[in-house]
Each structure stands twice: as C-alpha cells, then as structure tokens.
Amino acid sequence: MAKQAFSTHAPKKVTKDAALPVRGYLAELSLDKKLPKDIDALVLAVFAGEDSLELSGGELLDFIFNTEQQAEILRQLEAVGATGKKSEITRIPGVTGVGPVIAVGLGKAEELDDETLRRATGTAARSLKGLATVATTIGDLGLEAAVVGFGLGSYSYTGLRKAKDDAKEEKPTTIHFISTNKADKDVFVAAQIIVESVVLARDLVNTPSSHLYPESYSVIAANEAAKFGLSTEILDEKQLEEQGFGGILAVGNGSSRKPRLLKVEWKPRKATTSVALVGKGITFDTGGISLKPGAGMENMVSDMGGSATMLATIIGAARLNLPLKVTAYLPMAENMPSGEAFRPGDVITHFGGLTSEILNTDAEGRLILADAIAYASEDKPDYLLDTATLTGAQLVALGLRTSGVMGDGQFRDTIAETGRGVGEPAWAMPIPEELDEEVKSPVADIRNTTNSRFAGMCAAARYLQEFVGEGISWAHVDIAGPAYNTAGAYGYTPKRATGQPVRTFIQVLKDLSEK
Ligand code: BES
Ligand code: ZN
Ligand code: ZN
C-alpha cells in the first residue's frame, strides 16, 4: 500500500496490490549440518543438575568441543553463577576457535517439555539483538519447539518511523540450527511455516487502524492468501446489502470506511472433512454510540485479532498441504459513533433472516459474527470454529493469557486441550442454560446483551450459538486477552500482538485431517 498521511475521512484509494505498510522483524532461520565459521555466538542448553550445572547436547556437543573445552565452558558458567534454571540466559566468553557462548537454562533435564524449550529459546532469541550470525545445538532436544521458540521470540514490531525509512534496512540475525539428522528437514520446514503464520497474524494485528481498515484489510489479506494459491472473494458494502448482511452493515455504518466480508478457501482434492473458520474483524472498536471510555481505547486496534488468526490459520493449513477443506469467513467493519451509526434499541436483520435487538452497540463483534456464522452454515461444514476478541468478561474470568472455549462439548474440549498442548493456554467454559431466557428479546429473535453483569463471556457464546446451522460441530474461542499482550514480553511472546491462537488452530486442523 502506498504511504499515506493521516486522513480522518477519505482514506487513500486501496490498490489491487495493497500490502502491509511495514512488517515486524523476524530472524532468519537456517538448518545446517555443520557449525558455520565466524559465528557471533553459540547458544547452548544447560540443565539444573542435582548439585551442579549440566551441559546438554550429547553427541552434537562432542562434535563441537573436546572434553577440556566443555569443562572450561562449565567452569566459566559456574564462575558467573549460572544455575540452569528455566529461561536463565548467561553470556560467557567461551573457548578459542568457537567464540562467545550464550547458555540457556532449561531447568531439570528429567522435567523438560516442549513449552519449557519454546519459552527458554524465545527468551534467548530476545537477547540476540545486534548479533549477525548465531548457531545453536538446542534443536537436538526438540527441533520443532526450538524453531518455534527462537523464531517467535525473535519477532519485534517497531511500526512506522521516519528514522527507519532513512536508515538502511537492518540485516536480521541468522539463527543456524545444527542438526546431523536428515529427517529434520521436514520438521524444520513445517516449524518455519508455523512461525511465519503466527507472524502474519501478529503483523496484521499490530498494524494501526489508520492503515488497516475494512477495505485495505480485505485486499491485503486476500493478497496474502493468494500468494499461497488460495482462492478469495471480497464482498463490498453493495454486495453485503444485496445479500442481506444486516449485522456487518449495521456495525460498519457509523464509519466512512465501509465494511467488507472476505472469504478464503483451501480445497485440496483429497479432502473429505470440511471446516469453516470465522473470525472477528473489527478494525477499530470505539464502542459506537455506546462509546467506550478513553483510557486504553488504543488497544482496540487489536479487535480484528480473530480474523487475523483465521487468515493465518488457513494459510498455514494450505502451506502444510493439510488434506481437508477449509473455508475462512472474515467479516470486517469499523465500529464508530456518527450520525450514520446504529443505535441501542435498533432491530437489525442478519444474513439468513434472524433478527437482533441492539441493547449495546459495543457488543458489535457478535453481530458481525452472527452474519458470518449464518453464511458459513449455508455451506454445511462438518465443523465451525470461530474466534474473536469478544468480551472484557473473558479477561475477568480467565486473565490475560487464557482463552475461553465454548460450544459443543467434545469439539470444545478438544480445542482447549490442543491449546494447552501447544503452549497457548485455553480453558473450556459452559453456556449455562439460564442464559436462554436472558438473551430473549421482546422485539426480535434475540438481543445482543443480557441485562446482567454475570457470565458475559458465556452470554456472548449463547448469542452466537443461535446462528450456527444444525448438525455442525461448533466451538467459539474468546481471545480478548490472549490476542494482545498489554503487559511485558515473556518467553516467545512479545508485547502487543501475540498471534494466539494460530498454533492451536493449525494443530486442530492437522489432527482433524488425520482422523
Ligand atoms: N472488543 C470488545 C471486547 C474486548 C475488551 C476486547 C477488552 C479486548 C479487550 C467488545 O466488542 C466489547 O466491547 N464487548 C463488550 C460487551 C458488552 C457491552 C456486553 C464488553 O466486553 O464490555
Ligand atoms: Zn465492542
Ligand atoms: Zn469489539
């Protein structure tokens, strides 16, 4: 997309080749049989032994260092107080010929799991700034986890800056994963695809709403999908009108930046199972006429995180060549207050004909999802998975990092378990039966909020449930907290956009395709 000065009303024309204005920084990842010459640092794993530090790396380590050199490295580490506890980073001069060593603590060897490895390597990656070439033997303990940890941990987003335009592009750090195992190539490539998928979601979410609004977002997202051979279709405001997408239109109407619906399809020949992915794409959420308080409103740049997750997931599925049919339905709108905005008390007619009474225009995500879920249901998928930065109540119930998963029992539980398995915390939550009464409206089929302060996350799920077609296994994942990190960076998770839960959903699709 061309560079654009800020403009409140008429955004610059979106061209067909629109792309993100800037992308985040990502280290280059490489798989090597030998230790490259002239590295700036070697990253080694250390364990906390019973009463002393242990170097990890077995044969691979013997390949690089003789016994004396290994003893010298241990001596240096102990001299500066390294303990080997999880994610501890220690830099030492190392030994002649190999150079500086960065030791990464992994805790007790017998307790090592993938998440410990991802977090420790992610923490290591965040300490590599300024180094051009780094090698590591840590892949030996789990190549996929190490690539994901290093890759995701290396990410940073610095946004749009004059200084960056003027300076020459900074050369990224190259991280060489040393492996002598031939079979590692496939694991490495798949892990790289996972990293790049998560990073795509992060980049989209991090992009300011001045640059990412429904029209530009739909074209940028479609172009990303098309790069990997997926087919795409964008419905503009006229087509949405003709086909009766009353939820998307009502929410988008307050903005001069008109709404869109992007459909992306991955349809491999051998597919027998079909999955619909639906993601909330509110490019900015002011609350509309039910205006949000000012403090923290800037974080609503992340309110399209659900759609970014689903775009990244379907692209990841295609790149991994997963043998199942996946279709993503991504409704996009900007929720603004204006003379054209929808109001509390309005009744809107969704795609498919169901009506909603609006009690609060800030409960807008469910309105655009309702249209998209009804639309997706027409295609009769076996599974329908939706995700959204849907409720503040998710944060109240589960905190900053844990997604709430609701929907049909078994599918819901599978998703929550899969999430925890890949290090994206998720927890199954109910849709209590008393909510059936609470979402009833005197003037429409359903209303968009209850009158109660209780179970706000579950009430949103109850609302969405109304629009899911019969016979479809459905799950809804509320990522209000997990999608966007307003606290500090930790492990492989940066500040701002996290890319959660892309890895969960790619794993879910992988498992469904192997069923
Ligand atoms: N986008 C917000 C939810 C949100 C809150 C996401 C905090 C990330 C962090 C959503 O559209 C919203 O405003 N929901 C309301 C619903 C309420 C009016 C029933 C909420 O949670 O307050
Ligand atoms: Zn809202
Ligand atoms: Zn919202």
XYZ file of C-alpha atoms and ligand atoms in Angstrom, residues 280 282 284-287 292 300 302-304 335 361-366 388-391, ligand 3:
23
model
C -13.996 -11.127 14.123
C -13.366 -5.102 13.822
C -11.210 -0.485 15.420
C -13.785 -0.620 18.186
C -14.768 2.700 19.737
C -17.922 1.089 21.111
C -16.053 3.171 25.332
C -8.902 -1.757 20.272
C -6.424 -5.489 18.137
C -10.146 -6.055 17.700
C -9.578 -7.767 14.333
C -17.263 0.461 14.904
C -23.522 -1.013 20.249
C -20.265 -2.014 21.942
C -21.370 -5.656 21.741
C -20.691 -5.383 17.999
C -18.383 -8.327 17.406
C -21.147 -10.885 17.881
C -12.911 -13.221 18.470
C -11.629 -10.597 20.866
C -15.207 -10.698 22.026
C -15.631 -9.750 25.680
Zn -15.105 -5.347 19.806
